[in-house]
Coordinates of N, CA, C and O in Angstrom, one line a residue:
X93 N 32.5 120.3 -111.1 CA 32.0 119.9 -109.8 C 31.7 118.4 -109.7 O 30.9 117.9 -110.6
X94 N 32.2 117.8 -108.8 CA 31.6 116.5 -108.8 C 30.9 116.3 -107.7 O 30.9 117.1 -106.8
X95 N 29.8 115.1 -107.7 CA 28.8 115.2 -106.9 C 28.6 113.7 -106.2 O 28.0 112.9 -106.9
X96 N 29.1 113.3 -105.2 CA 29.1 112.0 -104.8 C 27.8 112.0 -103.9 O 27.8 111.0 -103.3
X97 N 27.0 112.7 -103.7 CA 25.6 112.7 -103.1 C 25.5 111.1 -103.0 O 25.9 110.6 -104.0
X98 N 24.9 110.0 -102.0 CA 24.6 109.3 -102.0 C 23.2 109.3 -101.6 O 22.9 109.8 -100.5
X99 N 21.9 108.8 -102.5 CA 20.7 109.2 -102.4 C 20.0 107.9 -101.9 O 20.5 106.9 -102.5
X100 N 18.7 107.4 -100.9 CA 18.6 106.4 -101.2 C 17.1 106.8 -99.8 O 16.9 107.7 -99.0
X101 N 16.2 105.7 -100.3 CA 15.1 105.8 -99.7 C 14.2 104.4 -99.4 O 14.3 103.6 -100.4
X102 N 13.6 103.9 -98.5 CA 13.3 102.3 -98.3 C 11.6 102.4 -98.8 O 11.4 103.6 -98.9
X103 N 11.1 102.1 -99.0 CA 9.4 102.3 -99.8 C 9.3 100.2 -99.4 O 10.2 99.4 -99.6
X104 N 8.1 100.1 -99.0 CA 7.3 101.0 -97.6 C 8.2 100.7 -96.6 O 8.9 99.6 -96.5
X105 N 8.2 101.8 -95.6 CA 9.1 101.9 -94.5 C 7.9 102.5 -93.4 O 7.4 103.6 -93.4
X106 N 7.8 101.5 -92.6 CA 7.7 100.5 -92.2 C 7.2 99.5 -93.0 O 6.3 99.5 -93.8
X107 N 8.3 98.3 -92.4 CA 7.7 97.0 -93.5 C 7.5 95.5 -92.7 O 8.1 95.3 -91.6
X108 N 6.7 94.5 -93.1 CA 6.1 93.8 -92.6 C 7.1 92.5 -93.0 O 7.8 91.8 -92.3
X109 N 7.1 92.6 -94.6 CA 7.8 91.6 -95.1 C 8.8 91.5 -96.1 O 9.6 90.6 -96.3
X110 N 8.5 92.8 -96.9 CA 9.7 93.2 -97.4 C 9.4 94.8 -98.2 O 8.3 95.4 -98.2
X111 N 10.8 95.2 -98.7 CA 10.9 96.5 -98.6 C 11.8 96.7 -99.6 O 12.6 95.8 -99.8
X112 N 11.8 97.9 -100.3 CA 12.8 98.4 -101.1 C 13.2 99.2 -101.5 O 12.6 100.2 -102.1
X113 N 15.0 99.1 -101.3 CA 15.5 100.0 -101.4 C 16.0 101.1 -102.4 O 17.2 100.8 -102.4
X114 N 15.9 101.8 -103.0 CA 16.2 102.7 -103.7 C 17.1 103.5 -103.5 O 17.1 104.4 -102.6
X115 N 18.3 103.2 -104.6 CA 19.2 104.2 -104.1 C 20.0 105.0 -105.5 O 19.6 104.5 -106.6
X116 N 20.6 105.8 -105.5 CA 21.8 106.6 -106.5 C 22.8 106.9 -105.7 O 22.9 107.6 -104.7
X117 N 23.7 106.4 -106.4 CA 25.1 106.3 -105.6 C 26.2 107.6 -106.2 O 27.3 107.9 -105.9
X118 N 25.5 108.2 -107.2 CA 26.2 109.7 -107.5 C 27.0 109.1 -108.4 O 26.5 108.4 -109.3
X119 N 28.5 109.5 -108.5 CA 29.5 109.9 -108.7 C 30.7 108.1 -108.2 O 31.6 107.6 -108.8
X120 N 30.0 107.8 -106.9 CA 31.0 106.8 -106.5 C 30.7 105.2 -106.7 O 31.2 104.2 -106.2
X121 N 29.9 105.4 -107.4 CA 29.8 103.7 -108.1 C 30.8 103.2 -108.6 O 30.7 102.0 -108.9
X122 N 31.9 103.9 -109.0 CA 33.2 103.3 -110.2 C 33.5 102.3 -109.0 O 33.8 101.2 -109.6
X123 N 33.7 102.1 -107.0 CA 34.2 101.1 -106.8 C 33.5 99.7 -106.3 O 32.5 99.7 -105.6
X124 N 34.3 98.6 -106.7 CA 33.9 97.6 -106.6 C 33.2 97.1 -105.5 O 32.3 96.3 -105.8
X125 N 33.4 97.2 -104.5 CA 32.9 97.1 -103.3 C 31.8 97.8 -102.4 O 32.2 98.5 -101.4
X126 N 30.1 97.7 -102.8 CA 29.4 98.3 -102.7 C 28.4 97.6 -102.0 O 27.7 96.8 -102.6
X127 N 28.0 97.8 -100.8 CA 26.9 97.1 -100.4 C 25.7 97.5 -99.8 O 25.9 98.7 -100.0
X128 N 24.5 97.4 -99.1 CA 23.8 97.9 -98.3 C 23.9 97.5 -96.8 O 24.0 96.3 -96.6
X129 N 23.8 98.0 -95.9 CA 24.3 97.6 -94.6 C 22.9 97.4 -93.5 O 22.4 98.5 -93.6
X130 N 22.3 96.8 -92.7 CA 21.7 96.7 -92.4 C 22.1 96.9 -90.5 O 22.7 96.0 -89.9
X131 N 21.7 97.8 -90.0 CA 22.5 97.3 -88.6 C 21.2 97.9 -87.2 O 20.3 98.7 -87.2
X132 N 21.6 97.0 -86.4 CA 20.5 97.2 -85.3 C 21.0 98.7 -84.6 O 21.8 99.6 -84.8
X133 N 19.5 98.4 -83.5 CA 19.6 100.0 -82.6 C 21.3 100.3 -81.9 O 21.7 101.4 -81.6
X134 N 22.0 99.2 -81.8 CA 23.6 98.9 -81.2 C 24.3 99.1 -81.7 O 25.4 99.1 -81.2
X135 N 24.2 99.4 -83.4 CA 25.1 99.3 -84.4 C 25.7 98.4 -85.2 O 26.4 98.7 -86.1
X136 N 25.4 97.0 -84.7 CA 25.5 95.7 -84.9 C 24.7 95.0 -86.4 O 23.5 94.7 -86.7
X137 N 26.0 95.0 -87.1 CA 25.6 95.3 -88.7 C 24.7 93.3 -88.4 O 25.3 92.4 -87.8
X138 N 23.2 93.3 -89.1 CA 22.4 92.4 -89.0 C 22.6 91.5 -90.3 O 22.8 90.3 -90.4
X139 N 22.6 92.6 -91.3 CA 22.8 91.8 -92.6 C 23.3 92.9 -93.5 O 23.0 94.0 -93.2
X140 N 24.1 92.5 -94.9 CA 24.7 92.9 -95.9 C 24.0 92.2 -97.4 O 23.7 91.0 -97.6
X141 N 24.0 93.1 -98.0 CA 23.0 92.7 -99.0 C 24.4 93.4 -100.4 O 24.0 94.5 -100.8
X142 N 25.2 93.1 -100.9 CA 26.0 93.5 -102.1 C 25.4 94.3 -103.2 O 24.7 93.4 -103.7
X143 N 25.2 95.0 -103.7 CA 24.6 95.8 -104.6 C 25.4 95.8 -106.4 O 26.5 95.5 -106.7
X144 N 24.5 96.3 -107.1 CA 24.8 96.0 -108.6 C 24.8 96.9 -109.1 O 23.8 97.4 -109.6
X145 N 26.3 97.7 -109.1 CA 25.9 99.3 -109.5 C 25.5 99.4 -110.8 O 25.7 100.5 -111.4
X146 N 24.8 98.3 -111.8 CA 24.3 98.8 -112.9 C 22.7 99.0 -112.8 O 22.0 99.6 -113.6
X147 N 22.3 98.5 -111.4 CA 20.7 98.7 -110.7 C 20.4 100.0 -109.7 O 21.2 100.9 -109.4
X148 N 19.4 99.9 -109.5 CA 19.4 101.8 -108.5 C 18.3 100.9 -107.3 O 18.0 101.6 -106.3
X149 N 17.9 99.6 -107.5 CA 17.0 99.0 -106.3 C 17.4 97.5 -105.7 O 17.8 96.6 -106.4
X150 N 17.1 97.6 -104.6 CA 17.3 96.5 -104.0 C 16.2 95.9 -103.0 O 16.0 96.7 -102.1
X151 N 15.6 94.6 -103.0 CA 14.1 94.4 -102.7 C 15.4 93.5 -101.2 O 16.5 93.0 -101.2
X152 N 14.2 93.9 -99.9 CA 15.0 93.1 -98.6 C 13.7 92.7 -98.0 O 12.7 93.3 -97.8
X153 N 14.1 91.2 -97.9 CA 13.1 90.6 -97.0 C 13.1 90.9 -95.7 O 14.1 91.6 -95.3
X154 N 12.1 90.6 -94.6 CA 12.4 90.9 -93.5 C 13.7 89.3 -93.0 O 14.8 89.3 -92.4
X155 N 13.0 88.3 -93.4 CA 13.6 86.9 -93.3 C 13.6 86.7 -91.6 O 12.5 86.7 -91.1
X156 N 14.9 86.6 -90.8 CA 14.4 86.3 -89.4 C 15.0 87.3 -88.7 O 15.7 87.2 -87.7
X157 N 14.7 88.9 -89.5 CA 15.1 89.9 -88.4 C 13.9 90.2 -88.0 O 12.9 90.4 -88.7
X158 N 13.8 90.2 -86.5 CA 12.8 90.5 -85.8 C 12.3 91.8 -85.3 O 13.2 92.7 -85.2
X159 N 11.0 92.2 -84.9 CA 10.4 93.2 -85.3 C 11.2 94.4 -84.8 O 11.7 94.0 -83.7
X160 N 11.5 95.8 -85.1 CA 12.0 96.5 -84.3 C 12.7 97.8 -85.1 O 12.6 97.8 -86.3
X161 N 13.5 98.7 -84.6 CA 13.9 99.5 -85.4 C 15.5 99.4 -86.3 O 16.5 99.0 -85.6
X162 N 15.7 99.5 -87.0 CA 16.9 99.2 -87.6 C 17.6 100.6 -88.3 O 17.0 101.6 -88.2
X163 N 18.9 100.6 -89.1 CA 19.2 101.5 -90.1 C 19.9 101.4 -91.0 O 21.0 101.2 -90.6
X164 N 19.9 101.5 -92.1 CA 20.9 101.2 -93.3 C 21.6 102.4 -94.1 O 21.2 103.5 -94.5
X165 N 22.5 101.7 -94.2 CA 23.5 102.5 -95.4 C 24.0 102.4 -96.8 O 23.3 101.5 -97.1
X166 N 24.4 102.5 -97.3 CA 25.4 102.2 -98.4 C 26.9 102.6 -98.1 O 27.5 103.7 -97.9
X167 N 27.3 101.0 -98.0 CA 28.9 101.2 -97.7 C 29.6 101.2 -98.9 O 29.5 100.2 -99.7
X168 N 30.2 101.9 -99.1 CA 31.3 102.0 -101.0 C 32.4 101.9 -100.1 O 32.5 102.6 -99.1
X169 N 33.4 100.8 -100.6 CA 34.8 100.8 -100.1 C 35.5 101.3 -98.9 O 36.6 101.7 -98.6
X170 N 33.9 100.8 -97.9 CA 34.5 100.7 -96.4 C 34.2 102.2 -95.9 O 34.7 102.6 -94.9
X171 N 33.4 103.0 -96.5 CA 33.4 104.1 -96.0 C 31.4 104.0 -96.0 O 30.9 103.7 -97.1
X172 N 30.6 104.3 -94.9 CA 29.7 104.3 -94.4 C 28.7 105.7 -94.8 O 28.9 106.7 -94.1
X173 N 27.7 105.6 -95.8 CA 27.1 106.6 -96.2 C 26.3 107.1 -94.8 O 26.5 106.5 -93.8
X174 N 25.4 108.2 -94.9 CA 24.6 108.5 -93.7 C 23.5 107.6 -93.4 O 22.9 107.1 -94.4
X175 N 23.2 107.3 -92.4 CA 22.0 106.4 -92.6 C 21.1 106.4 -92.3 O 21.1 107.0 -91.2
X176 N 19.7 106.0 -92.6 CA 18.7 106.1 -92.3 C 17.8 104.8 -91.7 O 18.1 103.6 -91.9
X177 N 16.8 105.4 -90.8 CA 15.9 104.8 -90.3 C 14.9 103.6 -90.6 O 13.8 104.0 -90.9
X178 N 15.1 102.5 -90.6 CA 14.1 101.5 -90.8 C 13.7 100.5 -90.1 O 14.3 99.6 -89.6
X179 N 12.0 100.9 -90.3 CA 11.3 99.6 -89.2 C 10.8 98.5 -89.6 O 9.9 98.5 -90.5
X180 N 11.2 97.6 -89.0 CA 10.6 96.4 -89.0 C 9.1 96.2 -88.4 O 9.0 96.8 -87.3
X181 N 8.2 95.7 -88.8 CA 6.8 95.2 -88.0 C 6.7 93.8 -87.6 O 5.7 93.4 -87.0

């Protein structure tokens, strides 16, 4: 059985100034093209953050995204994991 579960969680969520992500990519880290996606209430990807599948976290500043709700994913080779919820303060 293979298990491509993509696992990932933001600590603290809600964040003021920065936040981190935590994630396990299962089974589909073998490809090269791995990032975090960051996209507004519109869908409108804000920022991309590339990831190091030999790491399981990734620290995000807020920088000049402004306060409000947002949601991220982990994209592996163009395909869009489920995403979750994150607020900005």
């Amino acid at each position: 059985k293979s298990d491509n579960t993509i696992f990932m969680i933001a600590q603290p969520n809600p964040f003021s100034e920065e936040t981190t992500i935590i994630y396990n990519l299962g089974l589909t880290s073998n490809s090269a093209d791995i990032s975090i996606k960051i996209l507004d209430v519109l869908g409108k990807v804000v920022k991309t953050i590339p990831l190091n599948s030999k790491s399981n976290s990734v620290s995000v500043s807020k920088g000049s995204l402004p306060s409000g709700i947002y949601f991220y994913g982990i994209n592996v080779g163009g395909k869009m994991s489920k995403l979750e919820k994150l607020v900005v303060l």
